Amino acid sequence: MSTRPMSIVVLGSSGQLARHLAKSLALTAPAVTFWGRDTADLTEPARVEAALLEAAPQTIINAAAYTAVDKAESEPALAWGVNAEAPAAAARAAAQLGAALVHVSTDYVFDGEAEAPYAEDAPTRPLGVYGATKLAGELAVRTLCPRHWILRTSWVFSEHGHNFVKTMLKLAGERSNLRIVDDQFGRPTYAGHVAELIARLVATSDPAGDSPQLPYGTWHATGGEITTWKRFAVEIFATAVEAGLLDRPPEVDGITTADYPTPARRPTRAVLAPSEELLALDNAPDFDWHAGLARALSVLAEKTKARTP
């Protein structure tokens, strides 16, 4: 590996967030390198740490994670390695380099039993392996790296990768009636908005300074109205019809979580309270998921047109 200094290293290159970061950081970052599995395999934390120390970036962005919530129940060691040990390795490297670390986490660190949205300092209580390993990653970053931003987000979707929006579009092309869970609540979040926030954060902060525009700590990077999976699906189908991706929306019936059992327990109401300080940053996205959904489906519609003879 080259020893040429880099200003920013992004762990992850092909996921939803990484794909958006490639565009957002290109507008603000003088030098950014994306590390995929061939460069930094997160299942080998010691090698990740060594590679980061050799590259010596000023900022590290961890945009990769093990996100297979149900599969994590049968692969706890793998989920732990990627979601807990790899962030710990990145945090140790960042601390030794005096670098800033951006780490993305999840609403699954909460149990979803509270009626009110969760503030940044609310007690955590994950219900399954995925949430537990993500919480462990948070704790490692918080403990090992003084200059860190932990950005919790929820229900992330995009025109890239695998996510609920693209799954719904696929199912809508195959079925005329769908049954979607209607008793789990949350805030959908467009990955492009998270990427824009991170780009603004990096552009307006001195990685070597102790007084960044947004103080180091844990923040909730989400916003917009609270919804359910069923209501989100209905909005996806309506927007897809407007974008020309569907001729007509399928019928959608709401079901309970009990009607759709999964290996991992889902939090019923792990709604994140948006961080006001974060939203007040200069040129920060407003996290309007309706706008994000329209943007994602517009991109997918353009791709569909381009493939049509």
Short mmCIF file of C-alpha atoms in Angstrom, two decimals:
data_model
loop_
_atom_site.label_atom_id
_atom_site.label_comp_id
_atom_site.label_asym_id
_atom_site.label_seq_id
_atom_site.Cartn_x
_atom_site.Cartn_y
_atom_site.Cartn_z
CA MET A 1 0.00 0.00 0.00
CA SER A 2 1.15 3.52 -0.78
CA THR A 3 2.45 5.62 2.10
CA ARG A 4 1.26 8.83 0.45
CA PRO A 5 -0.69 10.86 3.05
CA MET A 6 -4.44 11.02 2.52
CA SER A 7 -6.77 13.60 4.02
CA ILE A 8 -9.81 11.28 4.24
CA VAL A 9 -10.22 7.50 4.24
CA VAL A 10 -13.72 6.05 3.92
CA LEU A 11 -14.18 2.48 5.15
CA GLY A 12 -16.62 1.05 2.64
CA SER A 13 -16.94 1.59 -1.10
CA SER A 14 -20.04 -0.13 -2.43
CA GLY A 15 -22.80 0.38 0.15
CA GLN A 16 -25.60 2.94 0.06
CA LEU A 17 -23.79 5.55 2.13
CA ALA A 18 -20.40 5.06 0.50
CA ARG A 19 -21.88 5.50 -2.98
CA HIS A 20 -23.41 8.82 -1.95
CA LEU A 21 -20.26 9.90 -0.13
CA ALA A 22 -18.29 9.46 -3.34
CA LYS A 23 -20.40 12.21 -4.88
CA SER A 24 -20.75 14.49 -1.85
CA LEU A 25 -17.09 14.39 -0.81
CA ALA A 26 -15.92 15.01 -4.36
CA LEU A 27 -17.37 18.51 -4.03
CA THR A 28 -15.69 19.37 -0.72
CA ALA A 29 -12.74 17.07 0.03
CA PRO A 30 -9.28 17.66 -1.50
CA ALA A 31 -8.28 14.00 -1.24
CA VAL A 32 -10.49 11.08 -0.35
CA THR A 33 -9.91 7.35 -0.75
CA PHE A 34 -12.57 4.65 -0.47
CA TRP A 35 -11.46 1.33 0.94
CA GLY A 36 -13.42 -1.75 -0.04
CA ARG A 37 -12.95 -5.25 1.26
CA ASP A 38 -9.88 -5.79 -0.93
CA THR A 39 -8.09 -2.94 0.86
CA ALA A 40 -9.57 -3.13 4.36
CA ASP A 41 -11.50 -6.27 5.27
CA LEU A 42 -13.45 -5.33 8.38
CA THR A 43 -13.42 -8.95 9.51
CA GLU A 44 -9.68 -8.44 10.11
CA PRO A 45 -9.56 -5.46 12.52
CA ALA A 46 -5.81 -5.65 13.18
CA ARG A 47 -5.08 -5.23 9.48
CA VAL A 48 -7.55 -2.35 9.24
CA GLU A 49 -5.78 -0.58 12.10
CA ALA A 50 -2.35 -1.14 10.57
CA ALA A 51 -3.50 0.10 7.17
CA LEU A 52 -4.98 3.25 8.66
CA LEU A 53 -1.81 3.98 10.61
CA GLU A 54 0.21 3.59 7.43
CA ALA A 55 -2.10 5.80 5.37
CA ALA A 56 -2.28 8.43 8.15
CA PRO A 57 -5.48 10.24 7.10
CA GLN A 58 -6.71 13.33 8.92
CA THR A 59 -10.29 12.01 8.93
CA ILE A 60 -11.67 8.47 8.94
CA ILE A 61 -15.28 7.81 7.94
CA ASN A 62 -16.71 4.40 8.81
CA ALA A 63 -19.45 3.91 6.22
CA ALA A 64 -19.44 0.11 6.38
CA ALA A 65 -21.34 -2.25 8.66
CA TYR A 66 -22.88 -5.69 8.98
CA THR A 67 -26.55 -4.79 8.45
CA ALA A 68 -28.27 -8.17 7.96
CA VAL A 69 -30.44 -7.86 11.06
CA ASP A 70 -31.95 -11.36 10.95
CA LYS A 71 -28.82 -13.13 9.73
CA ALA A 72 -26.85 -11.60 12.60
CA GLU A 73 -28.76 -13.84 14.99
CA SER A 74 -27.02 -16.86 13.46
CA GLU A 75 -23.72 -15.08 12.69
CA PRO A 76 -23.00 -13.20 15.93
CA ALA A 77 -19.22 -13.53 15.68
CA LEU A 78 -19.15 -12.06 12.17
CA ALA A 79 -21.50 -9.22 13.14
CA TRP A 80 -19.37 -8.52 16.23
CA GLY A 81 -16.18 -8.38 14.20
CA VAL A 82 -17.53 -5.92 11.64
CA ASN A 83 -19.74 -3.79 13.89
CA ALA A 84 -17.69 -3.72 17.10
CA GLU A 85 -14.08 -4.80 16.59
CA ALA A 86 -13.52 -2.96 13.31
CA PRO A 87 -14.80 0.40 14.67
CA ALA A 88 -12.59 -0.16 17.71
CA ALA A 89 -9.60 -0.64 15.40
CA ALA A 90 -10.47 2.53 13.48
CA ALA A 91 -10.87 4.42 16.76
CA ARG A 92 -7.47 3.29 18.04
CA ALA A 93 -5.83 4.35 14.78
CA ALA A 94 -7.62 7.71 14.79
CA ALA A 95 -6.57 8.39 18.37
CA GLN A 96 -2.93 7.57 17.63
CA LEU A 97 -2.98 9.77 14.51
CA GLY A 98 -4.89 12.62 16.17
CA ALA A 99 -7.50 12.17 13.43
CA ALA A 100 -11.24 12.71 13.52
CA LEU A 101 -13.54 9.70 13.19
CA VAL A 102 -17.07 9.72 11.78
CA HIS A 103 -18.96 6.55 12.75
CA VAL A 104 -22.50 5.76 11.59
CA SER A 105 -24.80 3.90 13.99
CA THR A 106 -28.47 2.96 14.23
CA ASP A 107 -31.80 3.28 16.00
CA TYR A 108 -31.51 -0.43 16.86
CA VAL A 109 -29.44 0.47 19.93
CA PHE A 110 -32.82 1.26 21.55
CA ASP A 111 -35.58 -1.18 22.52
CA GLY A 112 -38.41 0.93 21.06
CA GLU A 113 -40.56 0.78 24.17
CA ALA A 114 -40.57 4.53 24.88
CA GLU A 115 -43.51 6.64 23.74
CA ALA A 116 -41.44 9.76 23.08
CA PRO A 117 -38.61 9.92 20.50
CA TYR A 118 -35.20 8.96 21.85
CA ALA A 119 -32.74 11.75 22.64
CA GLU A 120 -29.01 11.24 22.12
CA ASP A 121 -28.44 10.48 25.81
CA ALA A 122 -31.42 8.15 26.29
CA PRO A 123 -30.66 4.77 27.87
CA THR A 124 -29.80 2.12 25.29
CA ARG A 125 -31.17 -1.43 25.28
CA PRO A 126 -30.77 -3.35 22.02
CA LEU A 127 -33.08 -6.30 21.42
CA GLY A 128 -30.89 -8.43 19.16
CA VAL A 129 -27.39 -9.20 17.97
CA TYR A 130 -27.31 -6.47 15.32
CA GLY A 131 -28.26 -3.72 17.77
CA ALA A 132 -25.93 -5.08 20.45
CA THR A 133 -22.94 -5.13 18.09
CA LYS A 134 -23.69 -1.63 16.82
CA LEU A 135 -23.90 -0.38 20.40
CA ALA A 136 -20.57 -2.04 21.15
CA GLY A 137 -19.10 -0.18 18.17
CA GLU A 138 -20.43 3.08 19.56
CA LEU A 139 -18.92 2.40 22.97
CA ALA A 140 -15.54 1.56 21.43
CA VAL A 141 -15.46 4.75 19.37
CA ARG A 142 -16.62 6.84 22.32
CA THR A 143 -14.03 5.32 24.64
CA LEU A 144 -10.99 5.08 22.39
CA CYS A 145 -11.15 8.17 20.14
CA PRO A 146 -11.51 11.68 21.62
CA ARG A 147 -12.28 13.30 18.25
CA HIS A 148 -15.36 11.41 17.12
CA TRP A 149 -18.80 12.02 15.71
CA ILE A 150 -21.23 9.14 16.13
CA LEU A 151 -24.18 9.67 13.79
CA ARG A 152 -27.20 7.51 14.54
CA THR A 153 -29.71 7.16 11.74
CA SER A 154 -32.69 4.95 10.89
CA TRP A 155 -34.53 3.16 8.06
CA VAL A 156 -31.87 4.13 5.53
CA PHE A 157 -32.82 3.95 1.85
CA SER A 158 -31.32 4.97 -1.47
CA GLU A 159 -31.32 4.33 -5.18
CA HIS A 160 -28.17 2.29 -4.49
CA GLY A 161 -27.72 -1.05 -2.78
CA HIS A 162 -30.31 -3.21 -1.05
CA ASN A 163 -33.00 -1.46 0.98
CA PHE A 164 -36.73 -1.33 1.73
CA VAL A 165 -37.55 1.04 -1.15
CA LYS A 166 -35.98 -1.17 -3.79
CA THR A 167 -37.51 -4.29 -2.24
CA MET A 168 -40.98 -2.69 -2.38
CA LEU A 169 -40.52 -1.74 -6.04
CA LYS A 170 -39.51 -5.31 -6.87
CA LEU A 171 -42.50 -6.77 -5.04
CA ALA A 172 -44.86 -4.25 -6.65
CA GLY A 173 -43.80 -5.58 -10.03
CA GLU A 174 -44.62 -9.13 -8.97
CA ARG A 175 -47.78 -8.85 -6.87
CA SER A 176 -51.02 -6.87 -6.86
CA ASN A 177 -51.46 -7.10 -3.09
CA LEU A 178 -48.88 -6.75 -0.33
CA ARG A 179 -49.03 -7.21 3.45
CA ILE A 180 -46.72 -4.78 5.28
CA VAL A 181 -46.08 -4.33 9.00
CA ASP A 182 -48.02 -1.33 10.34
CA ASP A 183 -47.15 -1.30 14.05
CA GLN A 184 -43.44 -0.43 13.89
CA PHE A 185 -42.67 3.30 13.87
CA GLY A 186 -39.63 5.21 12.73
CA ARG A 187 -38.15 7.92 10.52
CA PRO A 188 -36.95 6.88 7.04
CA THR A 189 -33.62 8.48 6.10
CA TYR A 190 -32.23 9.07 2.62
CA ALA A 191 -28.58 7.97 2.46
CA GLY A 192 -27.81 10.96 0.26
CA HIS A 193 -28.80 13.30 3.08
CA VAL A 194 -26.47 11.53 5.52
CA ALA A 195 -23.65 11.79 2.98
CA GLU A 196 -24.32 15.51 2.50
CA LEU A 197 -24.19 16.03 6.26
CA ILE A 198 -20.88 14.17 6.59
CA ALA A 199 -19.41 16.17 3.71
CA ARG A 200 -20.45 19.43 5.39
CA LEU A 201 -19.09 18.20 8.70
CA VAL A 202 -15.71 17.38 7.19
CA ALA A 203 -15.56 20.58 5.12
CA THR A 204 -16.33 22.92 8.02
CA SER A 205 -14.23 21.28 10.73
CA ASP A 206 -10.51 21.23 11.39
CA PRO A 207 -9.68 17.56 12.04
CA ALA A 208 -6.74 18.62 14.20
CA GLY A 209 -8.78 21.09 16.24
CA ASP A 210 -10.66 20.59 19.48
CA SER A 211 -13.52 23.01 18.71
CA PRO A 212 -15.26 21.81 15.54
CA GLN A 213 -18.43 23.52 14.31
CA LEU A 214 -20.41 20.51 15.52
CA PRO A 215 -18.99 19.37 18.87
CA TYR A 216 -17.61 15.86 19.04
CA GLY A 217 -20.13 13.41 20.42
CA THR A 218 -23.25 11.42 19.53
CA TRP A 219 -25.91 12.90 17.23
CA HIS A 220 -29.11 11.79 15.54
CA ALA A 221 -28.91 12.27 11.77
CA THR A 222 -32.53 11.88 10.70
CA GLY A 223 -35.70 13.95 10.46
CA GLY A 224 -39.07 14.32 8.82
CA GLU A 225 -42.34 12.82 9.93
CA ILE A 226 -42.71 9.60 11.87
CA THR A 227 -44.30 6.79 9.89
CA THR A 228 -44.78 3.01 9.77
CA TRP A 229 -43.45 0.51 7.26
CA LYS A 230 -46.91 0.21 5.68
CA ARG A 231 -47.39 3.96 5.33
CA PHE A 232 -43.85 4.29 4.00
CA ALA A 233 -44.63 1.59 1.41
CA VAL A 234 -47.79 3.41 0.33
CA GLU A 235 -45.76 6.58 -0.16
CA ILE A 236 -43.13 4.65 -2.13
CA PHE A 237 -45.76 3.29 -4.52
CA ALA A 238 -47.46 6.66 -5.01
CA THR A 239 -44.14 8.37 -5.74
CA ALA A 240 -43.11 5.52 -8.05
CA VAL A 241 -46.28 5.97 -10.10
CA GLU A 242 -45.51 9.69 -10.43
CA ALA A 243 -41.96 8.86 -11.51
CA GLY A 244 -43.19 6.41 -14.14
CA LEU A 245 -41.72 3.36 -12.43
CA LEU A 246 -45.13 1.75 -11.81
CA ASP A 247 -48.34 1.87 -13.83
CA ARG A 248 -50.45 1.52 -10.72
CA PRO A 249 -49.77 0.93 -7.01
CA PRO A 250 -50.50 -2.46 -5.47
CA GLU A 251 -53.06 -2.82 -2.70
CA VAL A 252 -51.37 -2.66 0.69
CA ASP A 253 -52.79 -4.31 3.81
CA GLY A 254 -51.38 -3.50 7.22
CA ILE A 255 -50.36 -6.37 9.48
CA THR A 256 -48.87 -6.63 12.96
CA THR A 257 -45.33 -7.58 13.87
CA ALA A 258 -46.74 -10.82 15.27
CA ASP A 259 -48.16 -11.62 11.83
CA TYR A 260 -44.66 -11.44 10.32
CA PRO A 261 -42.26 -13.25 12.69
CA THR A 262 -38.53 -12.81 12.07
CA PRO A 263 -35.42 -14.32 13.71
CA ALA A 264 -34.51 -10.91 15.22
CA ARG A 265 -36.85 -8.83 17.35
CA ARG A 266 -37.51 -5.38 15.97
CA PRO A 267 -37.97 -2.31 18.17
CA THR A 268 -41.59 -1.18 17.93
CA ARG A 269 -40.99 2.54 18.29
CA ALA A 270 -37.26 3.30 18.13
CA VAL A 271 -37.92 6.81 16.85
CA LEU A 272 -34.85 9.05 16.97
CA ALA A 273 -35.28 12.66 18.06
CA PRO A 274 -33.44 14.72 15.41
CA SER A 275 -30.44 16.64 16.75
CA GLU A 276 -31.23 20.35 16.51
CA GLU A 277 -27.55 21.37 16.63
CA LEU A 278 -26.84 19.11 13.70
CA LEU A 279 -29.72 20.47 11.64
CA ALA A 280 -28.53 24.02 12.37
CA LEU A 281 -25.18 23.49 10.63
CA ASP A 282 -24.56 25.66 7.57
CA ASN A 283 -26.08 24.01 4.48
CA ALA A 284 -27.02 20.88 6.42
CA PRO A 285 -29.76 18.74 4.82
CA ASP A 286 -33.21 18.93 6.39
CA PHE A 287 -33.65 15.13 6.21
CA ASP A 288 -37.05 15.42 4.53
CA TRP A 289 -37.50 11.78 3.56
CA HIS A 290 -40.30 12.59 1.11
CA ALA A 291 -37.84 14.71 -0.88
CA GLY A 292 -35.19 12.01 -0.55
CA LEU A 293 -37.63 9.39 -1.80
CA ALA A 294 -38.54 11.53 -4.81
CA ARG A 295 -34.85 11.98 -5.61
CA ALA A 296 -34.07 8.27 -5.31
CA LEU A 297 -36.99 7.22 -7.49
CA SER A 298 -36.18 9.89 -10.05
CA VAL A 299 -32.68 8.44 -10.40
CA LEU A 300 -34.09 4.91 -10.71
CA ALA A 301 -36.56 6.11 -13.36
CA GLU A 302 -33.74 7.68 -15.38
CA LYS A 303 -31.76 4.45 -15.18
CA THR A 304 -34.79 2.49 -16.36
CA LYS A 305 -35.26 4.82 -19.33
CA ALA A 306 -31.59 4.51 -20.22
CA ARG A 307 -31.89 0.72 -20.34
CA THR A 308 -35.04 0.81 -22.49
CA PRO A 309 -34.28 0.33 -26.22
#
